[in-house]
Short mmCIF file of C-alpha atoms in Angstrom, two decimals:
data_model
loop_
_atom_site.label_atom_id
_atom_site.label_comp_id
_atom_site.label_asym_id
_atom_site.label_seq_id
_atom_site.Cartn_x
_atom_site.Cartn_y
_atom_site.Cartn_z
CA MET A 26 -77.68 -82.66 36.78
CA THR A 27 -80.11 -81.98 34.77
CA MET A 28 -82.41 -83.49 37.14
CA ASP A 29 -82.01 -81.43 39.47
CA THR A 30 -82.05 -77.81 37.99
CA LYS A 31 -85.39 -78.78 37.21
CA ASN A 32 -85.92 -79.61 40.49
CA GLY A 33 -84.92 -77.15 41.16
CA ASP A 34 -86.88 -74.74 39.14
CA GLY A 35 -90.64 -76.62 40.27
CA ARG A 36 -89.44 -76.03 43.56
CA THR A 37 -89.15 -72.57 43.01
CA LYS A 38 -91.89 -72.36 41.11
CA GLY A 39 -94.39 -74.40 43.43
CA ARG A 40 -93.26 -71.70 46.04
CA GLY A 41 -93.71 -69.03 43.97
CA ILE A 42 -97.22 -70.47 44.12
CA GLY A 43 -97.93 -70.57 47.60
CA LEU A 44 -97.14 -67.09 48.42
CA ALA A 45 -98.78 -65.66 45.62
CA ALA A 46 -102.01 -68.05 47.29
CA VAL A 47 -101.42 -67.16 51.16
CA ARG A 48 -100.74 -62.85 49.93
CA GLY A 49 -103.68 -63.24 47.76
CA LEU A 50 -105.74 -64.45 50.60
CA ALA A 51 -103.77 -62.49 52.85
CA LEU A 52 -104.91 -58.89 51.20
CA ALA A 53 -108.92 -60.37 50.83
CA LEU A 54 -109.00 -60.65 54.13
CA VAL A 55 -107.56 -57.38 54.65
CA SER A 56 -108.88 -55.88 51.63
CA LEU A 57 -112.54 -56.04 51.76
CA PRO A 58 -112.83 -54.96 55.37
CA GLY A 59 -110.72 -52.00 55.04
CA ALA A 60 -111.89 -50.55 52.20
CA VAL A 61 -115.92 -51.06 53.56
CA LEU A 62 -114.61 -48.96 56.54
CA CYS A 63 -113.25 -45.99 54.29
CA PHE A 64 -115.46 -45.72 51.40
CA CYS A 65 -118.88 -46.16 53.82
CA LEU A 66 -116.50 -43.21 56.43
CA SER A 67 -115.81 -41.03 53.53
CA LEU A 68 -119.65 -40.96 52.65
CA VAL A 69 -120.40 -39.81 55.77
CA SER A 70 -118.06 -37.64 56.46
CA ILE A 71 -118.68 -35.72 53.20
CA GLY A 72 -122.12 -35.77 53.12
CA LEU A 73 -122.17 -34.00 56.31
CA ILE A 74 -120.05 -31.68 54.90
CA PRO A 75 -123.23 -28.87 54.03
CA ILE A 76 -123.91 -28.47 58.45
CA GLY A 77 -120.46 -28.67 59.16
CA VAL A 78 -119.24 -31.72 60.78
CA GLY A 79 -117.94 -32.50 57.59
CA LEU A 80 -115.27 -29.64 57.53
CA VAL A 81 -113.82 -31.30 60.88
CA THR A 82 -114.28 -34.97 60.16
CA THR A 83 -113.18 -35.76 56.24
CA PRO A 84 -109.99 -34.18 56.61
CA TYR A 85 -109.33 -37.27 58.74
CA VAL A 86 -110.97 -39.31 56.56
CA LEU A 87 -109.43 -38.69 53.93
CA ALA A 88 -105.85 -39.06 55.07
CA GLY A 89 -107.06 -42.63 56.69
CA VAL A 90 -107.98 -43.02 52.91
CA ARG A 91 -104.59 -41.99 51.85
CA VAL A 92 -102.58 -44.31 53.69
CA PHE A 93 -104.64 -47.18 53.54
CA ALA A 94 -103.69 -46.70 49.91
CA ASN A 95 -100.67 -45.84 50.15
CA TRP A 96 -100.11 -48.48 51.85
CA ARG A 97 -101.89 -50.44 48.78
CA ARG A 98 -99.46 -48.56 46.66
CA VAL A 99 -96.45 -49.89 48.99
CA LEU A 100 -97.61 -54.21 48.89
CA ALA A 101 -97.80 -53.26 44.65
CA ALA A 102 -94.53 -52.45 44.50
CA GLU A 103 -93.65 -55.38 46.75
CA TRP A 104 -95.66 -58.57 45.26
CA GLY A 105 -96.07 -57.02 42.47
CA GLY A 106 -93.19 -55.94 41.49
CA VAL A 107 -96.17 -53.01 39.77
CA ARG A 108 -95.04 -49.25 40.99
CA ILE A 109 -98.29 -46.66 41.73
CA PRO A 110 -96.51 -43.26 42.37
CA PRO A 111 -98.49 -41.44 44.68
CA ALA A 112 -99.94 -37.88 43.11
CA TYR A 113 -101.14 -35.48 45.74
CA ARG A 114 -100.82 -32.17 45.86
CA PRO A 115 -99.32 -30.80 49.29
CA LEU A 116 -101.71 -28.98 51.45
CA PRO A 117 -100.26 -26.23 53.52
CA LYS A 118 -98.86 -26.46 57.64
CA ASP A 119 -100.40 -24.41 58.89
CA ALA A 120 -104.23 -24.93 56.50
CA ASN A 121 -107.73 -23.79 58.43
CA PRO A 122 -110.01 -26.97 58.15
CA TRP A 123 -111.92 -25.18 55.44
CA ALA A 124 -109.35 -25.11 53.45
CA ARG A 125 -108.39 -27.82 53.79
CA THR A 126 -110.99 -30.28 53.05
CA PHE A 127 -111.66 -28.58 50.08
CA GLY A 128 -107.99 -28.20 49.34
CA MET A 129 -108.61 -32.63 49.90
CA LEU A 130 -111.75 -32.21 48.00
CA SER A 131 -109.94 -30.59 44.56
CA ASP A 132 -107.74 -33.26 44.59
CA PRO A 133 -108.10 -35.35 41.35
CA ALA A 134 -106.02 -37.80 43.60
CA THR A 135 -108.55 -37.81 46.36
CA TRP A 136 -111.21 -38.92 43.61
CA ARG A 137 -108.98 -41.70 42.73
CA ASP A 138 -108.88 -43.10 46.25
CA LEU A 139 -112.36 -43.01 46.53
CA LEU A 140 -113.26 -44.63 42.98
CA TRP A 141 -110.65 -47.29 43.56
CA LEU A 142 -112.56 -48.19 46.95
CA PRO A 143 -115.64 -50.22 45.50
CA VAL A 144 -113.26 -51.35 43.02
CA ASP A 145 -111.31 -53.05 45.59
CA MET A 146 -113.98 -54.72 47.75
CA THR A 147 -115.59 -55.88 44.39
CA ALA A 148 -113.24 -56.65 41.12
CA GLY A 149 -110.00 -56.39 43.46
CA PHE A 150 -111.02 -58.65 46.42
CA VAL A 151 -112.11 -61.63 43.61
CA THR A 152 -109.25 -61.59 42.20
CA ALA A 153 -107.42 -61.05 45.77
CA LEU A 154 -108.47 -64.24 47.15
CA LEU A 155 -109.01 -66.57 43.31
CA PRO A 156 -105.28 -67.58 44.11
CA ALA A 157 -105.75 -68.88 47.30
CA VAL A 158 -109.05 -70.54 46.09
CA LEU A 159 -107.02 -72.03 42.83
CA LEU A 160 -104.51 -73.56 45.07
CA PHE A 161 -106.62 -75.15 48.92
CA TYR A 162 -109.82 -75.89 47.31
CA PRO A 163 -108.82 -78.55 45.96
CA LEU A 164 -107.70 -80.08 48.91
CA GLU A 165 -111.54 -80.31 49.74
CA GLY A 166 -111.92 -81.93 46.61
CA PHE A 167 -109.16 -84.71 48.29
CA ALA A 168 -110.45 -85.52 51.02
CA ILE A 169 -114.24 -86.41 50.31
CA ALA A 170 -112.42 -88.98 48.13
CA ALA A 171 -110.85 -90.02 50.64
CA GLY A 172 -114.11 -90.90 52.58
CA LEU A 173 -115.26 -87.29 53.98
CA TRP A 174 -117.48 -87.49 51.62
CA ARG A 175 -119.42 -90.93 54.05
CA VAL A 176 -119.91 -87.49 56.51
CA PHE A 177 -122.50 -85.96 54.99
CA PRO A 178 -125.05 -88.92 53.85
CA ASP A 179 -127.82 -87.11 51.94
CA GLY A 180 -125.14 -85.63 49.49
CA TYR A 181 -122.56 -82.99 48.71
CA TRP A 182 -122.08 -80.68 46.43
CA TYR A 183 -118.37 -79.70 45.44
CA GLY A 184 -118.65 -77.13 42.61
CA PHE A 185 -120.41 -78.43 40.64
CA VAL A 186 -120.27 -82.03 41.25
CA PRO A 187 -122.42 -83.81 43.24
CA VAL A 188 -121.05 -86.41 45.49
CA THR A 189 -123.41 -89.22 46.08
CA GLY A 190 -120.71 -91.68 46.84
CA GLN A 191 -117.17 -93.19 46.13
CA ALA A 192 -117.61 -92.57 42.46
CA SER A 193 -119.28 -89.48 42.24
CA ALA A 194 -116.48 -88.77 45.23
CA LEU A 195 -113.59 -89.45 42.52
CA GLY A 196 -115.32 -87.06 40.46
CA ALA A 197 -114.28 -84.75 42.96
CA ALA A 198 -111.20 -85.49 43.15
CA ALA A 199 -110.66 -85.24 39.22
CA LEU A 200 -112.03 -81.53 39.66
CA GLY A 201 -109.46 -80.75 41.84
CA LEU A 202 -107.11 -81.92 39.83
CA VAL A 203 -108.38 -79.57 37.29
CA LEU A 204 -108.35 -76.53 39.53
CA LEU A 205 -104.98 -77.63 41.28
CA PHE A 206 -104.01 -77.59 37.25
CA CYS A 207 -105.41 -74.70 36.70
CA ALA A 208 -104.03 -73.10 39.52
CA HIS A 209 -99.97 -74.04 38.67
CA PHE A 210 -100.62 -71.16 35.93
CA LEU A 211 -102.96 -69.08 37.34
CA THR A 212 -102.58 -68.22 40.95
CA PRO A 213 -99.45 -65.89 40.25
CA ARG A 214 -100.94 -64.12 37.45
CA LEU A 215 -104.16 -62.94 39.00
CA LEU A 216 -102.55 -62.21 41.82
CA ASP A 217 -100.43 -60.19 39.02
CA PHE A 218 -103.89 -58.70 37.60
CA HIS A 219 -104.91 -57.27 41.14
CA PHE A 220 -102.12 -55.28 41.44
CA ARG A 221 -102.26 -54.03 37.34
CA LEU A 222 -106.14 -53.73 38.87
CA THR A 223 -105.22 -51.76 41.68
CA ARG A 224 -102.37 -49.28 39.32
CA ALA A 225 -105.27 -48.28 36.32
CA VAL A 226 -107.22 -46.69 39.07
CA LEU A 227 -105.36 -45.29 41.62
CA GLY A 228 -102.72 -44.21 39.19
CA SER A 229 -102.83 -40.91 37.46
CA ASN A 230 -105.54 -40.73 34.68
CA GLN A 231 -103.87 -37.38 33.77
CA GLY A 232 -101.86 -38.52 30.13
CA GLU A 233 -97.90 -39.28 30.78
CA LEU A 234 -97.25 -36.67 28.66
CA ALA A 235 -99.73 -34.25 31.12
CA GLU A 236 -98.61 -35.49 33.98
CA ARG A 237 -94.33 -34.73 33.16
CA VAL A 238 -95.37 -31.41 32.21
CA ARG A 239 -96.60 -30.96 35.39
CA VAL A 240 -93.82 -32.20 37.43
CA LEU A 241 -91.37 -30.74 34.97
CA THR A 242 -93.25 -27.32 35.78
CA GLU A 243 -93.46 -27.93 39.55
CA THR A 244 -89.48 -29.53 39.67
CA ARG A 245 -88.20 -26.45 38.05
CA ARG A 246 -89.90 -24.09 39.63
CA ASP A 247 -88.46 -25.68 43.00
CA ALA A 248 -85.04 -25.76 41.38
CA VAL A 249 -85.23 -22.25 40.52
CA ASP A 250 -86.30 -21.03 44.53
CA ALA A 251 -83.61 -23.51 45.94
CA SER A 252 -81.05 -21.90 43.71
CA ALA A 253 -81.64 -18.57 44.55
CA ALA A 254 -81.77 -19.33 48.12
CA GLU A 255 -78.45 -21.25 47.89
CA LEU A 256 -77.00 -18.30 46.05
CA ARG A 257 -78.42 -15.52 49.30
CA ARG A 258 -76.64 -18.06 51.40
CA ILE A 259 -73.42 -17.93 49.92
CA GLU A 260 -73.69 -14.33 49.86
CA ARG A 261 -73.79 -13.50 52.78
CA ASP A 262 -71.34 -16.14 53.80
CA LEU A 263 -69.13 -14.72 52.43
CA HIS A 264 -70.25 -10.73 52.93
CA ASP A 265 -70.66 -11.64 57.19
CA GLY A 266 -67.26 -14.38 57.45
CA ALA A 267 -64.51 -14.28 54.74
CA GLN A 268 -64.76 -10.71 53.46
CA ALA A 269 -65.13 -9.50 56.79
CA ARG A 270 -62.13 -11.04 58.01
CA LEU A 271 -59.44 -10.06 54.20
CA VAL A 272 -61.24 -6.19 55.18
CA ALA A 273 -59.89 -6.60 58.30
CA VAL A 274 -56.72 -7.80 57.30
CA GLY A 275 -55.93 -5.47 55.07
CA MET A 276 -56.93 -2.36 57.57
CA ASP A 277 -53.93 -4.09 59.19
CA LEU A 278 -51.76 -4.64 56.94
CA GLY A 279 -51.64 -0.67 56.08
CA THR A 280 -51.67 0.18 60.14
CA ILE A 281 -47.84 -2.60 60.13
CA GLU A 282 -46.66 -0.45 57.15
CA ALA A 283 -47.26 2.87 59.37
CA LEU A 284 -46.01 1.19 62.10
CA LEU A 285 -43.34 -0.50 61.29
CA ASP A 286 -40.20 2.18 61.51
CA LYS A 287 -42.04 3.68 64.67
CA ASP A 288 -43.16 0.75 67.12
CA PRO A 289 -41.70 -2.63 65.23
CA ASP A 290 -43.47 -4.62 68.93
CA GLN A 291 -46.95 -3.45 67.96
CA ALA A 292 -46.11 -3.81 63.88
CA ARG A 293 -45.63 -7.11 64.84
CA LYS A 294 -48.51 -8.13 67.55
CA LEU A 295 -50.79 -6.58 63.94
CA ILE A 296 -48.42 -8.45 61.59
CA ALA A 297 -49.66 -11.79 64.14
CA GLN A 298 -53.04 -10.51 64.06
CA ALA A 299 -53.54 -10.69 60.57
CA ARG A 300 -51.88 -13.68 59.96
CA THR A 301 -54.67 -15.04 62.48
CA SER A 302 -56.94 -13.53 60.02
CA SER A 303 -55.93 -14.93 57.22
CA VAL A 304 -56.08 -18.81 58.20
CA GLU A 305 -59.89 -17.64 60.23
CA ALA A 306 -60.53 -16.21 56.68
CA LEU A 307 -59.07 -19.37 54.23
CA SER A 308 -60.41 -22.23 56.44
CA GLU A 309 -64.36 -19.75 55.88
CA LEU A 310 -63.60 -20.30 52.95
CA ARG A 311 -63.08 -23.99 52.89
CA GLU A 312 -66.22 -24.21 54.81
CA LEU A 313 -68.20 -22.50 52.15
CA VAL A 314 -66.72 -24.17 49.12
CA ARG A 315 -67.36 -27.73 50.94
CA GLY A 316 -71.40 -26.59 51.48
CA ILE A 317 -71.24 -26.29 47.85
CA HIS A 318 -69.56 -29.23 46.48
CA PRO A 319 -67.58 -31.02 48.88
CA PRO A 320 -63.78 -31.98 47.96
CA VAL A 321 -63.70 -35.73 49.16
CA LEU A 322 -66.98 -35.93 46.66
CA ALA A 323 -65.63 -34.14 43.42
CA GLU A 324 -62.58 -36.68 44.06
CA ARG A 325 -63.27 -39.94 45.68
CA GLY A 326 -67.34 -39.52 44.79
CA LEU A 327 -70.49 -40.53 46.57
CA GLY A 328 -69.04 -43.39 48.53
CA ASP A 329 -66.40 -41.83 50.31
CA ALA A 330 -67.97 -38.39 50.84
CA VAL A 331 -70.86 -40.28 52.49
CA ARG A 332 -68.68 -41.92 54.96
CA ALA A 333 -66.78 -39.08 55.49
CA LEU A 334 -69.85 -37.24 56.32
CA ALA A 335 -70.40 -40.10 58.96
CA LEU A 336 -67.68 -39.69 60.56
CA ARG A 337 -68.23 -36.60 61.62
CA LEU A 338 -72.08 -36.97 63.13
CA PRO A 339 -72.40 -37.16 67.05
CA VAL A 340 -73.91 -40.68 66.36
CA ALA A 341 -72.34 -43.76 65.40
CA THR A 342 -73.34 -44.47 61.90
CA GLU A 343 -72.89 -47.61 59.72
CA VAL A 344 -72.09 -46.81 55.89
CA SER A 345 -72.95 -49.54 53.47
CA VAL A 346 -71.89 -49.10 49.43
CA ASP A 347 -72.39 -50.70 46.18
CA LEU A 348 -71.68 -49.26 43.71
CA PRO A 349 -70.33 -50.48 40.40
CA GLY A 350 -69.35 -46.78 39.16
CA ARG A 351 -69.72 -42.95 39.76
CA ALA A 352 -72.98 -41.78 38.73
CA GLN A 353 -73.51 -37.73 37.30
CA ALA A 354 -72.12 -34.71 39.27
CA PRO A 355 -75.21 -33.09 39.90
CA VAL A 356 -76.84 -36.80 40.78
CA GLU A 357 -73.53 -37.65 42.96
CA SER A 358 -74.30 -33.80 45.05
CA ALA A 359 -78.54 -34.81 44.81
CA ALA A 360 -78.08 -38.22 46.20
CA TYR A 361 -74.65 -36.35 48.99
CA PHE A 362 -76.59 -33.23 49.89
CA ALA A 363 -80.07 -34.87 50.11
CA VAL A 364 -78.39 -37.87 52.29
CA SER A 365 -76.53 -34.89 54.58
CA GLU A 366 -79.72 -33.61 55.20
CA VAL A 367 -81.66 -37.08 56.76
CA LEU A 368 -78.69 -37.58 58.91
CA THR A 369 -79.27 -34.07 60.27
CA ASN A 370 -82.90 -34.73 61.06
CA ALA A 371 -82.62 -37.88 62.50
CA VAL A 372 -79.45 -36.92 64.49
CA LYS A 373 -81.44 -33.87 66.02
CA HIS A 374 -84.77 -35.02 65.86
CA SER A 375 -84.77 -38.99 66.39
CA GLY A 376 -83.30 -39.83 69.70
CA ALA A 377 -81.84 -42.44 67.97
CA ASP A 378 -78.39 -44.00 69.22
CA ARG A 379 -77.16 -45.97 65.52
CA ILE A 380 -77.64 -44.86 62.10
CA TRP A 381 -77.79 -46.76 59.32
CA VAL A 382 -76.46 -45.65 55.55
CA ASP A 383 -76.75 -47.72 52.36
CA LEU A 384 -75.83 -46.57 48.86
CA HIS A 385 -76.32 -49.31 46.46
CA GLN A 386 -77.45 -49.23 42.59
CA ALA A 387 -80.31 -50.99 40.37
CA ASP A 388 -82.20 -51.42 37.45
CA GLY A 389 -81.20 -47.83 36.42
CA MET A 390 -81.95 -46.27 40.08
CA LEU A 391 -79.12 -44.52 42.52
CA ARG A 392 -80.30 -45.99 45.75
CA ALA A 393 -80.04 -44.60 49.06
CA THR A 394 -81.31 -45.25 52.42
CA VAL A 395 -80.92 -43.90 55.76
CA THR A 396 -82.35 -46.11 58.73
CA ASP A 397 -82.40 -45.20 62.30
CA ASN A 398 -84.10 -46.70 66.12
CA GLY A 399 -85.14 -43.55 66.66
CA LYS A 400 -88.54 -42.91 68.42
CA GLY A 401 -90.33 -42.58 64.94
CA GLY A 402 -93.43 -39.49 63.69
CA ALA A 403 -91.00 -38.72 61.26
CA VAL A 404 -93.05 -36.83 58.08
CA ILE A 405 -93.21 -35.39 54.84
CA GLU A 406 -94.72 -31.76 55.61
CA ALA A 407 -94.83 -28.55 53.93
CA GLY A 408 -91.56 -26.48 55.57
CA SER A 409 -89.69 -29.39 57.05
CA GLY A 410 -86.41 -30.87 56.13
CA LEU A 411 -88.21 -34.07 54.66
CA ALA A 412 -90.01 -31.75 52.13
CA GLY A 413 -86.87 -29.81 51.25
CA VAL A 414 -85.14 -33.42 49.95
CA GLU A 415 -88.19 -34.27 48.23
CA ARG A 416 -87.75 -30.73 46.15
CA ARG A 417 -84.36 -31.59 45.81
CA LEU A 418 -85.12 -35.08 44.14
CA GLY A 419 -87.96 -33.90 42.87
CA THR A 420 -85.64 -31.99 40.36
CA PHE A 421 -84.38 -35.22 39.18
CA ASP A 422 -86.98 -36.45 38.95
CA GLY A 423 -86.09 -38.75 42.24
CA VAL A 424 -88.72 -40.31 45.22
CA LEU A 425 -89.04 -40.28 48.09
CA ALA A 426 -89.97 -42.18 50.79
CA VAL A 427 -90.58 -42.53 54.41
CA SER A 428 -91.35 -45.48 57.44
CA SER A 429 -91.70 -43.81 60.29
CA PRO A 430 -94.24 -45.65 62.69
CA ALA A 431 -94.70 -44.03 66.35
CA GLY A 432 -92.03 -45.79 68.28
CA GLY A 433 -89.63 -45.58 65.58
CA PRO A 434 -87.30 -47.27 63.76
CA THR A 435 -87.82 -44.13 60.87
CA MET A 436 -86.57 -45.87 57.39
CA VAL A 437 -85.62 -42.82 54.53
CA THR A 438 -85.36 -44.12 51.22
CA MET A 439 -84.03 -42.27 47.97
CA GLU A 440 -84.31 -43.30 44.29
CA ILE A 441 -82.71 -40.74 41.74
CA PRO A 442 -82.63 -42.21 37.76
CA CYS A 443 -78.84 -42.18 36.97
CA ALA A 444 -76.73 -44.29 34.11
#
């Protein structure tokens, strides 16, 4: 039993080394040309700003740099477990080219991206390539020892070993064994160092406390604005709906009192009308309360509340829930309304005929993922529904990530810290 466990651990370790080498090689092959292209285009476009051409091209070039950097952030999180949150300042949706260009150039995150590009094409390229070299280069040494050295009659250098015969070829194999031994210990660590180097340059260079203050200031302002807007909505709905109907009921009751002895038939009609108005007013009050805090959310929790929400959608929706318990009420409420807004967007704009919702908790985070098979193209823009969701989650230190290539599918992931 112990021997089987050891063998299993060895196979897992071997797969981890091989996977790290393949991922490092893929990163090296893609990152070098990508970083060089982005860096050169950025320099040329920024250099053309004085003659006016750069005002048009720079926003598009810098947006491409951000896409490239965000892609690397995703790989760092998925392949290395290294989180590098983006810290780009939002731009007005209707900004002109001048405002967009200098708005992006005044953003410290833009200059971190531009500084990261030459680092990625040099030190980043080397640290990504080394895991593959340490694992695959020894194979050449073994091949030379097996007789490949005979193909090179004038001699051959393997590393620092000059191969001129079988004895020196065995020396090349010995060097390959040393490299393979080093790969066993260094390959995963080198790839991890690559991602940590990326975080060191791409991550915010502000002090943690200063960055925290900035985020809290922005989220507090967003929370105040959202609360004021919600209060105005409640007041408007009460004034235009339930309040008007209750006033009408009161007037009807006064008329009924006057007609009760003179015209009983008319009084009975007004009683029926008052009953209908009171039922409608009660229904509107229930809908209003449901919009503030759904009863099913308070009574049954987030999972059942989202299931009930999915049942009311016109699109087939599958809900998967894996929650060990109840989160705090404010967190549940924020997650519920965030999922509701994303589902509404999917129904209205995606053209999907199927939606999947996944709710689970892991590592102290409540994670909600909404996926649809629609046409894609969803983006977080100022004034959009997704931007509102991002602001709502930001109040709780939550994050929103959107993957929506043209043609679909669209996957929106929301994370909120919770106990």
